[in-house]
XYZ file of C-alpha atoms in Angstrom:
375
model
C 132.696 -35.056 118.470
C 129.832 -34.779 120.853
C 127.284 -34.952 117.470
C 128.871 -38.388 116.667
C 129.510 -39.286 120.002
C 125.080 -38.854 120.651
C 123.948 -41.149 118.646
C 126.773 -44.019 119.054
C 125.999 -44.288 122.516
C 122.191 -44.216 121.817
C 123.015 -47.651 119.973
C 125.770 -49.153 122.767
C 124.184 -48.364 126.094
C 120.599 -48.614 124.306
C 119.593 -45.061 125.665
C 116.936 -42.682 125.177
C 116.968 -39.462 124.097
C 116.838 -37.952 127.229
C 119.499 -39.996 128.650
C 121.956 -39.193 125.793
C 121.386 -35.909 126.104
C 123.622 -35.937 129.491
C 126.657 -35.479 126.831
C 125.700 -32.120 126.212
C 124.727 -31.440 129.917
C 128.260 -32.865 130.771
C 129.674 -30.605 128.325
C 127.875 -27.585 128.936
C 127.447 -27.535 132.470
C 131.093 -26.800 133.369
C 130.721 -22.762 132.064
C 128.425 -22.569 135.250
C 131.660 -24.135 137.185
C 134.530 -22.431 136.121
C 135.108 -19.565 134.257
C 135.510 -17.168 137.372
C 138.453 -19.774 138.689
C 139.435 -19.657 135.404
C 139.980 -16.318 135.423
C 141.847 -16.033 138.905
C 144.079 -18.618 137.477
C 144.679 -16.665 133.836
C 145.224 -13.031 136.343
C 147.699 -14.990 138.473
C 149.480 -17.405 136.295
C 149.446 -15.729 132.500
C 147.934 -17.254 129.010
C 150.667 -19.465 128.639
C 150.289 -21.375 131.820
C 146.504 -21.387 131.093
C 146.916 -23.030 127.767
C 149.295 -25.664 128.952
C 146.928 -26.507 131.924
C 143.646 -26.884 129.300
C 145.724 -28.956 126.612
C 146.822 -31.445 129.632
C 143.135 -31.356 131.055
C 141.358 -31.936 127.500
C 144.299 -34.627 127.017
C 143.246 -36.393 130.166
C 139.270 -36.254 129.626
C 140.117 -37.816 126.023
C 142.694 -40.467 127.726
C 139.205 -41.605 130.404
C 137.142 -42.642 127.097
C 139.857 -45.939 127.394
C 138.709 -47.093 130.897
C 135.583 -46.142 130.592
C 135.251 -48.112 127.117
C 136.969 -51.134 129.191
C 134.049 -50.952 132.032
C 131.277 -50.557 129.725
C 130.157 -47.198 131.970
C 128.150 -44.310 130.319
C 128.905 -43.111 134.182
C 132.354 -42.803 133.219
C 131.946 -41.149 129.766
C 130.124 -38.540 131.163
C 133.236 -37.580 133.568
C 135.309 -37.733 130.683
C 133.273 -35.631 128.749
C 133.094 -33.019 131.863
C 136.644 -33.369 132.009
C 137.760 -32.549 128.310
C 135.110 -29.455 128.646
C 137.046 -28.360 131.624
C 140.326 -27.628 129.687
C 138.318 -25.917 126.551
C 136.509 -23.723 129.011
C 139.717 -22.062 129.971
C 140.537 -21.710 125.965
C 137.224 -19.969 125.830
C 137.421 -17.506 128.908
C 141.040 -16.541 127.608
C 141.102 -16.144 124.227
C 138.136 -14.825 122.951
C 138.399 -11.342 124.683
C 141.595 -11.760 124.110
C 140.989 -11.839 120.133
C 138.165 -8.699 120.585
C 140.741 -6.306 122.078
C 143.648 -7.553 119.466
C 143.286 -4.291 117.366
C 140.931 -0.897 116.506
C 137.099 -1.665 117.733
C 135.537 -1.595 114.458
C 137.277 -4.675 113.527
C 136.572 -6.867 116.458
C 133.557 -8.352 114.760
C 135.565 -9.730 111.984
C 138.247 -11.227 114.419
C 136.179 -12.996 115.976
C 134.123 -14.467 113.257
C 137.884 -14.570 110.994
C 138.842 -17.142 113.780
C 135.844 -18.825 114.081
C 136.452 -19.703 110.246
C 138.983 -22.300 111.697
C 137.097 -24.027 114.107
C 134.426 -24.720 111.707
C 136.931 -26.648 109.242
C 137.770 -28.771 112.053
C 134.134 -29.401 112.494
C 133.438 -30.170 108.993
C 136.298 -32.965 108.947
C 135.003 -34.593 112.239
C 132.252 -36.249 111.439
C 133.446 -38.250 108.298
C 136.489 -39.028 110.273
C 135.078 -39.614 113.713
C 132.444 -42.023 111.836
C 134.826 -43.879 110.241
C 137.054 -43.842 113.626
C 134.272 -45.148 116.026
C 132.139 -47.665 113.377
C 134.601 -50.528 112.398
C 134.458 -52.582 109.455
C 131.873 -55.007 110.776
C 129.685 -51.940 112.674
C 130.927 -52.637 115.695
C 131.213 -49.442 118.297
C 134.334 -48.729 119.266
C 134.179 -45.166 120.927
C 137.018 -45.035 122.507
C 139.080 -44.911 119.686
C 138.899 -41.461 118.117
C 139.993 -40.033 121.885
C 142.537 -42.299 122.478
C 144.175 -40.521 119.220
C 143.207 -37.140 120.530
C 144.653 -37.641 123.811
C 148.245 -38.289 122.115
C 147.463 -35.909 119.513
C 146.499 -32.660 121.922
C 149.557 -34.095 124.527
C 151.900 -33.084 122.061
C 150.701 -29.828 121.187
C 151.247 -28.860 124.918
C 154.477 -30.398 124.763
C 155.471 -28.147 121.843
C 153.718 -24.908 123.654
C 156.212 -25.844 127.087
C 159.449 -25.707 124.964
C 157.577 -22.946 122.777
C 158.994 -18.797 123.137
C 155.171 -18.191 123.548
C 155.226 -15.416 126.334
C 153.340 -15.442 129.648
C 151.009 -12.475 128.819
C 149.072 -12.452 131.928
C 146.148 -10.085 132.235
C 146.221 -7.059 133.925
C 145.193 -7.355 137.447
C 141.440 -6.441 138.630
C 139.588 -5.852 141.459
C 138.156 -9.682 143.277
C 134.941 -10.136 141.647
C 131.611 -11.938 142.462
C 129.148 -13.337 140.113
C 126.331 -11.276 141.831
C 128.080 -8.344 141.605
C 129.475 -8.995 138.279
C 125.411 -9.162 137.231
C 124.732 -5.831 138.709
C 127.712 -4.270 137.349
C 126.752 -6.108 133.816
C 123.222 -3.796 134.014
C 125.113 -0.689 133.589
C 125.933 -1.940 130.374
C 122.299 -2.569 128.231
C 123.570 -4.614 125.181
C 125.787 -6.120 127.467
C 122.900 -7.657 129.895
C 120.702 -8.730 127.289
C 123.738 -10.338 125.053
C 124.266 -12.214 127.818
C 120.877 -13.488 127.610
C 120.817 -14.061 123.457
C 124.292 -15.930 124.172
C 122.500 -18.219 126.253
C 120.217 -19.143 123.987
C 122.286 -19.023 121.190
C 124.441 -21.720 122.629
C 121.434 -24.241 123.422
C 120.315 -23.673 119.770
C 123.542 -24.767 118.404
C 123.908 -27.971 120.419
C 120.627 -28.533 119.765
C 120.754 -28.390 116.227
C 123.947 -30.085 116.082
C 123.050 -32.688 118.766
C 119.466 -33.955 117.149
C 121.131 -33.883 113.548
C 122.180 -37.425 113.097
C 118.775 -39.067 115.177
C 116.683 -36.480 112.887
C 118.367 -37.897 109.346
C 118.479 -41.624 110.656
C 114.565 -41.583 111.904
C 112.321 -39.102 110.326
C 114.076 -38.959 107.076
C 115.066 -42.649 106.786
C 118.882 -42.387 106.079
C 122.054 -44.666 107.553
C 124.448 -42.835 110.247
C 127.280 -42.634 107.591
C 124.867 -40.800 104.881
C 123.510 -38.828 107.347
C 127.255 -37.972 108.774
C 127.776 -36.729 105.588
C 124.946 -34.319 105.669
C 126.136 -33.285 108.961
C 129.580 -32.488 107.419
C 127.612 -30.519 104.493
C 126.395 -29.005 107.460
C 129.199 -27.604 108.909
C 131.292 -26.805 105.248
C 128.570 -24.278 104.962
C 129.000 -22.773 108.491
C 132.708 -22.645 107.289
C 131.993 -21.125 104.192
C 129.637 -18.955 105.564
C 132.192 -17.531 108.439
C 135.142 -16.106 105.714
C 131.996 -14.719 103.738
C 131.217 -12.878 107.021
C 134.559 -11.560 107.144
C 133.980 -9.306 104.160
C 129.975 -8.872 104.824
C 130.529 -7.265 107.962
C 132.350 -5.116 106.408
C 129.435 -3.225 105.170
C 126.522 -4.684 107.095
C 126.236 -3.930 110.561
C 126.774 -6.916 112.369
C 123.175 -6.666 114.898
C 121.318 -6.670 111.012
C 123.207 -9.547 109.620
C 122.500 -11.576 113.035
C 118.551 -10.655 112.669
C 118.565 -11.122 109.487
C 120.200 -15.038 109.661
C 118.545 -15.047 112.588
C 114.745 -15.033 110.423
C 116.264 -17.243 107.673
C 116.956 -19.844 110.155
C 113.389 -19.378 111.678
C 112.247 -20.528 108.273
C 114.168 -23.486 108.285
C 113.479 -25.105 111.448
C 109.593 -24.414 110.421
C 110.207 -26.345 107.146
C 112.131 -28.716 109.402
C 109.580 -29.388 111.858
C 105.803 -29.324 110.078
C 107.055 -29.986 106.093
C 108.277 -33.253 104.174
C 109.795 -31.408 100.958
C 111.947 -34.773 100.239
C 115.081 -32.147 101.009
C 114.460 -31.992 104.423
C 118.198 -32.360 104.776
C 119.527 -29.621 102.531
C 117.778 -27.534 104.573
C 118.397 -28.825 107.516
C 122.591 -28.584 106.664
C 121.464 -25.043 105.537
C 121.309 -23.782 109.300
C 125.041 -24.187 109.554
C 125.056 -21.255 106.788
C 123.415 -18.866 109.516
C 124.399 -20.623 112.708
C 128.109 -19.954 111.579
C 128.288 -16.319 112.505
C 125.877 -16.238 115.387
C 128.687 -17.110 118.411
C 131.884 -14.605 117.428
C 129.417 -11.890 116.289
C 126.853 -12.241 119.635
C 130.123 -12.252 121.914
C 131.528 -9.389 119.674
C 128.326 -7.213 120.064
C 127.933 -7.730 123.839
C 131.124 -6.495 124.808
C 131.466 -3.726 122.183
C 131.956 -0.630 123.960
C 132.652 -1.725 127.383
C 136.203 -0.448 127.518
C 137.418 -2.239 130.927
C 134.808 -3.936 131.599
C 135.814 -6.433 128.576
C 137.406 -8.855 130.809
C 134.141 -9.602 133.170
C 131.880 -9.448 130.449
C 133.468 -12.263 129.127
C 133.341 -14.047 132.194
C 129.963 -13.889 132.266
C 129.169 -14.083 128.364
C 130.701 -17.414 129.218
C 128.709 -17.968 131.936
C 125.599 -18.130 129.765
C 127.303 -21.475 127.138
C 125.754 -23.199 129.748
C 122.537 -22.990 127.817
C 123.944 -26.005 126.306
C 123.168 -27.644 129.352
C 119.850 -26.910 129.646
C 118.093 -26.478 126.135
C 119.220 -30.601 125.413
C 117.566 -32.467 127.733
C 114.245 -30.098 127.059
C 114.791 -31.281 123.549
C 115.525 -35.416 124.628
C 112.239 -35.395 126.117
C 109.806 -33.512 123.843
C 111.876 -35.980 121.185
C 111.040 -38.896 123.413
C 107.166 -38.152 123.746
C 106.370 -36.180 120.256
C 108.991 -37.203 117.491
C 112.502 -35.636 117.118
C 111.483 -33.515 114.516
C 108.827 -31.770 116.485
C 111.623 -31.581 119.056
C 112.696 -28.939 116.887
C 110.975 -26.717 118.397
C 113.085 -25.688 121.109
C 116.434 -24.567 118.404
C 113.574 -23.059 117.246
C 112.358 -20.984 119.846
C 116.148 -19.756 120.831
C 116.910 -18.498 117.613
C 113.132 -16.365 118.375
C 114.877 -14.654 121.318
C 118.166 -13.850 119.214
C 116.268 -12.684 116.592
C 114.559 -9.765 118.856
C 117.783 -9.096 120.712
C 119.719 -8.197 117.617
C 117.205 -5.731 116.181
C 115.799 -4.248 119.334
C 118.887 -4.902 122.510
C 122.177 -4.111 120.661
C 124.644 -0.963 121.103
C 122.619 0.442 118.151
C 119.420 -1.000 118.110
C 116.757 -0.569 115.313
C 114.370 1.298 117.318
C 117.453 3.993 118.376
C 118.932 4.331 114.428
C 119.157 7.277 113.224
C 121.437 9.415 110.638
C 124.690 10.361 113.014
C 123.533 8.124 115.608
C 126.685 6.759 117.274
């Protein structure tokens, strides 16, 4: 939603690039917040009670898009925004450890990415149907709308999940943390460290990418928001696509190669993207959903792999570093600002750099220690 959201609000509060970047700040910013809370709460209270809790909170954010449509205040979508973050950070802390640990260790890389398969189809559907939902028949900005439906929508899920047989499942109980001492701890743990690092960047790539899409069709390519929305859905039907193919390519690539190797390809695009006019500019700018797609479950996959107990704070702090979305955005709004959003590129760009030389050279197995019957 935030992709759609962007470039809306550019056009209703007549912002700047800078300025609308805040969405992804708002979003972003609360992994810096929360996930240790989080996890106190998940430890003392169960999954269950965790997931009721987020639906309600991402039900409320989505329900402060009315009032804050109503006043006219960008003020007041931001704390919406914050608020509807809140509720999936505590989806994210929970579940995707959760998913790791669901089975033998060799097969934790195609969980992840398996599940990830599902989030992208919801992706590829928003921004056709968020479009439509926000621009009415006349163009008029209405983008208030598409939450108000959410709000219901997501209200009722938790209402099924209270009345649900879905058990408690609450963590086992470990030792009070701190986040210093959850970073030194993390150092015993190489891949671990520096995944934690790669995961930040990987996370301002994507909203980068994601974010600029729309403003990058619209103004250096010379298309309308709903043709361009359409590009963006291409966009994400690859990274969909590309996800259940991972499924059954991890099976016999190692997952640190495929990530370099996507990791180069989508070096080449953002190249072609930034200093070339091919007249298919946006084919290959939807193309980075192909590699982008795997980047997140397999990352998160490889930086706990091996950590045995440690799994739980590892996450904690592999969700720590999604706050890169909060900081690689407004880098981008400005260089966009003063240079042209497609040199803005740059930045995506230069994330997907650092990635690329984590994966070959930081992993569990990296491609400096390979060797036959190295394990």
């Amino acid at each position: 939603m935030n992709d759609i959201l962007l470039p809306s609000l550019i056009q209703y509060f007549s912002l700047n690039y800078t300025q609308a970047t805040m969405i992804q700040f708002s979003f972003y910013i609360t992994y810096i917040i929360f996930p240790l809370p989080i996890a106190w709460m998940i430890h003392h209270y169960g999954y269950r009670v965790s997931l009721l809790v987020a639906l309600i909170t991402c039900s409320l954010g989505c329900a402060l898009f009315i009032p804050a449509r109503f006043l006219d205040s960008y003020l007041f979508v931001l704390i919406a925004i914050f608020t509807v973050s809140t509720g999936i950070t505590v989806i994210n802390v929970a579940a995707n450890p959760f998913i790791t640990l669901l089975g033998d260790p060799e097969g934790a890389h195609i969980r992840m990415n398996f599940v990830q398969v599902f989030s992208r189809i919801g992706y590829a559907a928003t921004p056709l149907v968020a479009t439509a939902l926000i621009y009415n028949n006349i163009g008029k900005i209405r983008f208030h709308f598409p939450y108000m439906l959410l709000a219901v929508a997501i209200l009722i899920i938790a209402v099924f999940i209270y009345f649900s047989k879905m058990p408690s499942l609450k963590a086992a109980k470990e030792d009070k943390f701190s986040v210093p001492g959850l970073f030194r701890e993390s150092i015993r743990y190489r891949h671990l460290f520096f995944g934690v690092i790669a995961m930040f960047f990987y996370v301002g790539a994507e909203a980068c990418t994601a974010g600029f899409f729309i403003p990058y069709l619209t103004e250096v390519i010379g298309l309308s928001k709903t043709e361009a929305a359409k590009y963006l859905t291409l966009y994400y039907i690859f990274a969909a696509a590309m996800g259940l193919t991972a499924v059954f390519v991890l099976r016999f690539v190692r997952a640190h190669k495929l990530v370099g190797f996507y990791g180069i390809s989508m070096i080449l695009c953002y190249l072609v993207v930034i200093f070339l006019k091919t007249g298919y500019n946006e084919y290959v700018l939807a193309s980075l959903g192909l590699f982008l797609s795997i980047m997140f479950p397999t990352l998160f996959s490889l930086a706990i792999e091996d950590i045995g107990a440690f799994a739980g704070k590892g996450s904690a702090l592999l969700n720590f570093a999604i706050v890169g979305g909060a900081v690689f955005p407004p880098i981008q709004g400005m260089i966009a600002d003063k240079f042209g959003v497609h040199v803005s590129y740059i930045v995506p760009c230069f994330c997907i750099v650092i990635i690329t030389i984590y994966s070959f050279f930081f992993t569990k197995i990296p491609l400096m220690k390979r060797s036959i019957g190295y394990k």
